[in-house]
Amino acid sequence: MMITSKIKQRIIGKGRGAIFAPLDFLDIGSRASVDQALSRLADQGVIRRLTRGLYDYPKKSPRFGYLSPSADDVAQAVARKDNQVLQPSPAMAANQLGLSTQVPAKPTYMTNGPTRTKTIGRQVIQFRNASSKTLVGAGQKTGAVFQALRYVGKDRVDDQVIGKLARSLDDNDRAMLSKQSKRAPAWMHAVVQQIVEHV
């Protein structure tokens, strides 16, 4: 019971909307006891089981009751659970960074894990295996910038695109972008230089 209450405290501390896997609590107890505690908390209605080995502390709306977690939060949690890196697809990155108004119908992420589709609640999330070149900057803002550039394409990068991407980055991000660009496709090197130097 001690383990259950410790896990419950940590979950509540993370706040509503948090998603987690048993892995996140292995410092509190053994895998078997963590699984048991999570299953007990799910039975009590404290947390919700999204899919095998993935739970959330759902956000509640006075009008709609429990809300579905965001695709991005779910994807991050799946990647953490399976110890994989994650990068938004080019179309998603372009949308996140304001270069495209189109919201992809199915959230798609590039990963170093297997290509697969996960259905969680009403959400269908696609994971696509990608090369290490595609995963440069994964998990960081810089990764989304490289992906957004892929979406725009070599011949369509203009001052507006450069300005928008530059404004989305702070000084640390810019330094990191410059460093990581060595591993990005050759055509991006000059573009990254312009983003980094953009005032």
mmCIF file of C-alpha atoms in Angstrom:
data_model
loop_
_atom_site.group_PDB
_atom_site.id
_atom_site.type_symbol
_atom_site.label_atom_id
_atom_site.label_comp_id
_atom_site.label_asym_id
_atom_site.label_seq_id
_atom_site.Cartn_x
_atom_site.Cartn_y
_atom_site.Cartn_z
ATOM 1 C CA MET A 1 0.000 0.000 0.000
ATOM 2 C CA MET A 2 2.953 2.250 0.765
ATOM 3 C CA ILE A 3 4.065 2.012 -2.872
ATOM 4 C CA THR A 4 0.561 2.823 -4.122
ATOM 5 C CA SER A 5 0.348 5.995 -2.059
ATOM 6 C CA LYS A 6 3.842 7.114 -3.119
ATOM 7 C CA ILE A 7 2.960 6.581 -6.780
ATOM 8 C CA LYS A 8 -0.358 8.346 -6.320
ATOM 9 C CA GLN A 9 1.422 11.346 -4.744
ATOM 10 C CA ARG A 10 3.844 11.589 -7.626
ATOM 11 C CA ILE A 11 1.060 11.334 -10.218
ATOM 12 C CA ILE A 12 -1.007 14.055 -8.543
ATOM 13 C CA GLY A 13 2.151 16.179 -8.275
ATOM 14 C CA LYS A 14 2.566 16.014 -12.065
ATOM 15 C CA GLY A 15 -0.896 17.495 -12.503
ATOM 16 C CA ARG A 16 -3.833 16.543 -14.666
ATOM 17 C CA GLY A 17 -3.019 15.586 -18.218
ATOM 18 C CA ALA A 18 0.188 13.741 -17.266
ATOM 19 C CA ILE A 19 0.818 10.417 -19.018
ATOM 20 C CA PHE A 20 3.079 7.761 -17.600
ATOM 21 C CA ALA A 21 4.265 4.184 -17.856
ATOM 22 C CA PRO A 22 5.344 1.743 -15.104
ATOM 23 C CA LEU A 23 8.938 2.592 -16.040
ATOM 24 C CA ASP A 24 8.488 6.069 -14.541
ATOM 25 C CA PHE A 25 8.094 4.597 -11.046
ATOM 26 C CA LEU A 26 10.758 1.898 -10.851
ATOM 27 C CA ASP A 27 12.658 3.987 -8.296
ATOM 28 C CA ILE A 28 9.698 3.457 -5.919
ATOM 29 C CA GLY A 29 9.281 -0.307 -6.178
ATOM 30 C CA SER A 30 9.781 -3.429 -8.301
ATOM 31 C CA ARG A 31 8.105 -3.738 -11.700
ATOM 32 C CA ALA A 32 5.512 -6.168 -10.340
ATOM 33 C CA SER A 33 4.576 -3.953 -7.392
ATOM 34 C CA VAL A 34 4.421 -0.838 -9.596
ATOM 35 C CA ASP A 35 2.127 -2.666 -12.059
ATOM 36 C CA GLN A 36 -0.097 -3.712 -9.176
ATOM 37 C CA ALA A 37 -0.241 -0.203 -7.727
ATOM 38 C CA LEU A 38 -1.123 1.344 -11.103
ATOM 39 C CA SER A 39 -3.799 -1.234 -11.718
ATOM 40 C CA ARG A 40 -5.226 -0.508 -8.234
ATOM 41 C CA LEU A 41 -5.250 3.260 -8.909
ATOM 42 C CA ALA A 42 -6.981 2.639 -12.242
ATOM 43 C CA ASP A 43 -9.636 0.517 -10.518
ATOM 44 C CA GLN A 44 -10.190 3.332 -8.024
ATOM 45 C CA GLY A 45 -10.686 5.769 -10.900
ATOM 46 C CA VAL A 46 -7.702 7.935 -9.895
ATOM 47 C CA ILE A 47 -5.943 7.271 -13.200
ATOM 48 C CA ARG A 48 -7.079 5.930 -16.575
ATOM 49 C CA ARG A 49 -5.532 3.061 -18.491
ATOM 50 C CA LEU A 50 -4.962 4.252 -22.070
ATOM 51 C CA THR A 51 -3.479 1.055 -23.459
ATOM 52 C CA ARG A 52 -1.245 -1.723 -22.223
ATOM 53 C CA GLY A 53 1.404 -0.196 -19.957
ATOM 54 C CA LEU A 54 0.273 3.407 -20.465
ATOM 55 C CA TYR A 55 -1.877 5.475 -18.115
ATOM 56 C CA ASP A 56 -2.919 9.073 -17.688
ATOM 57 C CA TYR A 57 -4.178 11.329 -14.938
ATOM 58 C CA PRO A 58 -6.956 12.702 -17.114
ATOM 59 C CA LYS A 59 -7.893 16.333 -17.425
ATOM 60 C CA LYS A 60 -11.509 16.982 -16.570
ATOM 61 C CA SER A 61 -13.903 19.429 -18.147
ATOM 62 C CA PRO A 62 -17.124 20.456 -16.359
ATOM 63 C CA ARG A 63 -18.991 20.008 -19.645
ATOM 64 C CA PHE A 64 -17.365 17.003 -21.266
ATOM 65 C CA GLY A 65 -16.032 14.991 -18.320
ATOM 66 C CA TYR A 66 -12.666 13.331 -18.890
ATOM 67 C CA LEU A 67 -10.746 14.665 -21.883
ATOM 68 C CA SER A 68 -8.552 12.678 -24.248
ATOM 69 C CA PRO A 69 -4.829 13.338 -23.898
ATOM 70 C CA SER A 70 -3.083 15.173 -26.732
ATOM 71 C CA ALA A 71 -1.501 13.043 -29.455
ATOM 72 C CA ASP A 72 1.840 14.664 -28.731
ATOM 73 C CA ASP A 73 1.754 13.716 -25.037
ATOM 74 C CA VAL A 74 0.759 10.152 -25.906
ATOM 75 C CA ALA A 75 3.515 9.826 -28.519
ATOM 76 C CA GLN A 76 6.144 11.144 -26.080
ATOM 77 C CA ALA A 77 4.995 8.688 -23.417
ATOM 78 C CA VAL A 78 5.056 5.744 -25.860
ATOM 79 C CA ALA A 79 8.585 6.681 -26.942
ATOM 80 C CA ARG A 80 9.738 7.003 -23.323
ATOM 81 C CA LYS A 81 8.165 3.665 -22.429
ATOM 82 C CA ASP A 82 9.921 1.923 -25.339
ATOM 83 C CA ASN A 83 13.137 3.896 -24.887
ATOM 84 C CA GLN A 84 12.999 5.477 -28.358
ATOM 85 C CA VAL A 85 13.605 8.932 -29.756
ATOM 86 C CA LEU A 86 10.857 10.889 -31.427
ATOM 87 C CA GLN A 87 10.644 13.556 -34.084
ATOM 88 C CA PRO A 88 7.449 15.119 -35.503
ATOM 89 C CA SER A 89 6.852 14.358 -39.189
ATOM 90 C CA PRO A 90 7.741 17.199 -41.604
ATOM 91 C CA ALA A 91 4.052 18.177 -41.999
ATOM 92 C CA MET A 92 3.485 18.233 -38.228
ATOM 93 C CA ALA A 93 6.635 20.246 -37.582
ATOM 94 C CA ALA A 94 5.663 22.801 -40.243
ATOM 95 C CA ASN A 95 2.254 23.144 -38.598
ATOM 96 C CA GLN A 96 3.725 23.457 -35.072
ATOM 97 C CA LEU A 97 6.140 26.170 -36.200
ATOM 98 C CA GLY A 98 3.507 28.143 -38.099
ATOM 99 C CA LEU A 99 4.772 27.427 -41.629
ATOM 100 C CA SER A 100 1.633 25.544 -42.598
ATOM 101 C CA THR A 101 -1.976 25.812 -41.503
ATOM 102 C CA GLN A 102 -2.697 22.224 -42.468
ATOM 103 C CA VAL A 103 -3.127 19.883 -39.511
ATOM 104 C CA PRO A 104 -2.159 16.365 -40.556
ATOM 105 C CA ALA A 105 -5.157 14.007 -40.278
ATOM 106 C CA LYS A 106 -3.069 11.392 -38.505
ATOM 107 C CA PRO A 107 -0.317 12.547 -36.164
ATOM 108 C CA THR A 108 2.869 10.955 -37.514
ATOM 109 C CA TYR A 109 6.221 10.739 -35.762
ATOM 110 C CA MET A 110 9.615 9.605 -36.971
ATOM 111 C CA THR A 111 11.382 7.260 -34.575
ATOM 112 C CA ASN A 112 14.344 4.899 -34.253
ATOM 113 C CA GLY A 113 11.855 2.164 -33.280
ATOM 114 C CA PRO A 114 9.704 0.033 -35.575
ATOM 115 C CA THR A 115 7.093 1.437 -37.959
ATOM 116 C CA ARG A 116 3.684 0.896 -36.333
ATOM 117 C CA THR A 117 0.303 2.450 -35.642
ATOM 118 C CA LYS A 118 -1.032 2.890 -32.118
ATOM 119 C CA THR A 119 -4.692 3.448 -31.396
ATOM 120 C CA ILE A 120 -5.308 5.074 -28.048
ATOM 121 C CA GLY A 121 -8.891 5.956 -27.328
ATOM 122 C CA ARG A 122 -10.089 7.690 -30.481
ATOM 123 C CA GLN A 123 -6.602 8.703 -31.518
ATOM 124 C CA VAL A 124 -4.605 6.935 -34.173
ATOM 125 C CA ILE A 125 -0.896 7.767 -34.001
ATOM 126 C CA GLN A 126 1.630 6.599 -36.562
ATOM 127 C CA PHE A 127 5.269 5.891 -35.780
ATOM 128 C CA ARG A 128 7.616 5.567 -38.750
ATOM 129 C CA ASN A 129 11.096 4.173 -38.560
ATOM 130 C CA ALA A 130 13.564 6.795 -39.795
ATOM 131 C CA SER A 131 17.286 7.134 -40.494
ATOM 132 C CA SER A 132 19.565 8.846 -37.997
ATOM 133 C CA LYS A 133 19.827 11.785 -40.453
ATOM 134 C CA THR A 134 16.073 12.349 -40.131
ATOM 135 C CA LEU A 135 16.302 12.135 -36.350
ATOM 136 C CA VAL A 136 18.888 14.911 -35.900
ATOM 137 C CA GLY A 137 17.751 17.042 -32.949
ATOM 138 C CA ALA A 138 14.995 14.589 -31.971
ATOM 139 C CA GLY A 139 13.128 15.642 -28.850
ATOM 140 C CA GLN A 140 14.349 19.247 -29.155
ATOM 141 C CA LYS A 141 12.996 22.321 -30.866
ATOM 142 C CA THR A 142 15.859 22.086 -33.363
ATOM 143 C CA GLY A 143 14.589 18.713 -34.555
ATOM 144 C CA ALA A 144 11.266 20.294 -35.480
ATOM 145 C CA VAL A 145 13.119 23.020 -37.422
ATOM 146 C CA PHE A 146 14.992 20.443 -39.542
ATOM 147 C CA GLN A 147 11.715 18.612 -40.183
ATOM 148 C CA ALA A 148 9.869 21.829 -41.101
ATOM 149 C CA LEU A 149 12.642 22.631 -43.614
ATOM 150 C CA ARG A 150 12.151 19.180 -45.160
ATOM 151 C CA TYR A 151 8.458 19.988 -45.518
ATOM 152 C CA VAL A 152 9.074 23.379 -47.146
ATOM 153 C CA GLY A 153 11.738 21.950 -49.444
ATOM 154 C CA LYS A 154 15.037 23.263 -50.703
ATOM 155 C CA ASP A 155 13.603 25.528 -53.407
ATOM 156 C CA ARG A 156 10.831 27.109 -51.368
ATOM 157 C CA VAL A 157 12.813 28.453 -48.420
ATOM 158 C CA ASP A 158 12.486 32.251 -48.471
ATOM 159 C CA ASP A 159 13.062 35.134 -46.052
ATOM 160 C CA GLN A 160 9.661 34.648 -44.524
ATOM 161 C CA VAL A 161 10.382 30.998 -43.657
ATOM 162 C CA ILE A 162 13.788 31.906 -42.252
ATOM 163 C CA GLY A 163 12.324 34.731 -40.158
ATOM 164 C CA LYS A 164 9.571 32.546 -38.759
ATOM 165 C CA LEU A 165 11.943 29.743 -37.785
ATOM 166 C CA ALA A 166 14.467 32.182 -36.324
ATOM 167 C CA ARG A 167 11.791 33.757 -34.120
ATOM 168 C CA SER A 168 10.805 30.374 -32.735
ATOM 169 C CA LEU A 169 14.305 29.784 -31.331
ATOM 170 C CA ASP A 170 16.189 31.242 -28.385
ATOM 171 C CA ASP A 171 19.984 31.686 -28.300
ATOM 172 C CA ASN A 172 20.597 28.187 -26.955
ATOM 173 C CA ASP A 173 18.427 26.665 -29.678
ATOM 174 C CA ARG A 174 20.314 28.617 -32.333
ATOM 175 C CA ALA A 175 23.685 27.419 -31.056
ATOM 176 C CA MET A 176 22.404 23.857 -30.984
ATOM 177 C CA LEU A 177 20.905 24.169 -34.492
ATOM 178 C CA SER A 178 24.232 25.327 -35.843
ATOM 179 C CA LYS A 179 26.053 22.393 -34.209
ATOM 180 C CA GLN A 180 23.508 19.790 -35.301
ATOM 181 C CA SER A 181 23.276 21.047 -38.890
ATOM 182 C CA LYS A 182 26.553 19.230 -39.661
ATOM 183 C CA ARG A 183 24.516 16.014 -39.558
ATOM 184 C CA ALA A 184 21.610 17.405 -41.611
ATOM 185 C CA PRO A 185 21.354 17.204 -45.440
ATOM 186 C CA ALA A 186 23.909 19.408 -47.195
ATOM 187 C CA TRP A 187 21.359 21.870 -48.635
ATOM 188 C CA MET A 188 20.269 22.816 -45.116
ATOM 189 C CA HIS A 189 23.696 24.096 -44.021
ATOM 190 C CA ALA A 190 23.363 27.506 -45.702
ATOM 191 C CA VAL A 191 19.740 27.833 -44.590
ATOM 192 C CA VAL A 192 20.639 27.096 -40.974
ATOM 193 C CA GLN A 193 23.395 29.706 -41.194
ATOM 194 C CA GLN A 194 20.774 32.303 -42.228
ATOM 195 C CA ILE A 195 18.404 31.257 -39.418
ATOM 196 C CA VAL A 196 21.178 31.470 -36.823
ATOM 197 C CA GLU A 197 22.314 34.905 -38.032
ATOM 198 C CA HIS A 198 18.801 36.292 -38.494
ATOM 199 C CA VAL A 199 18.243 39.428 -36.399
#
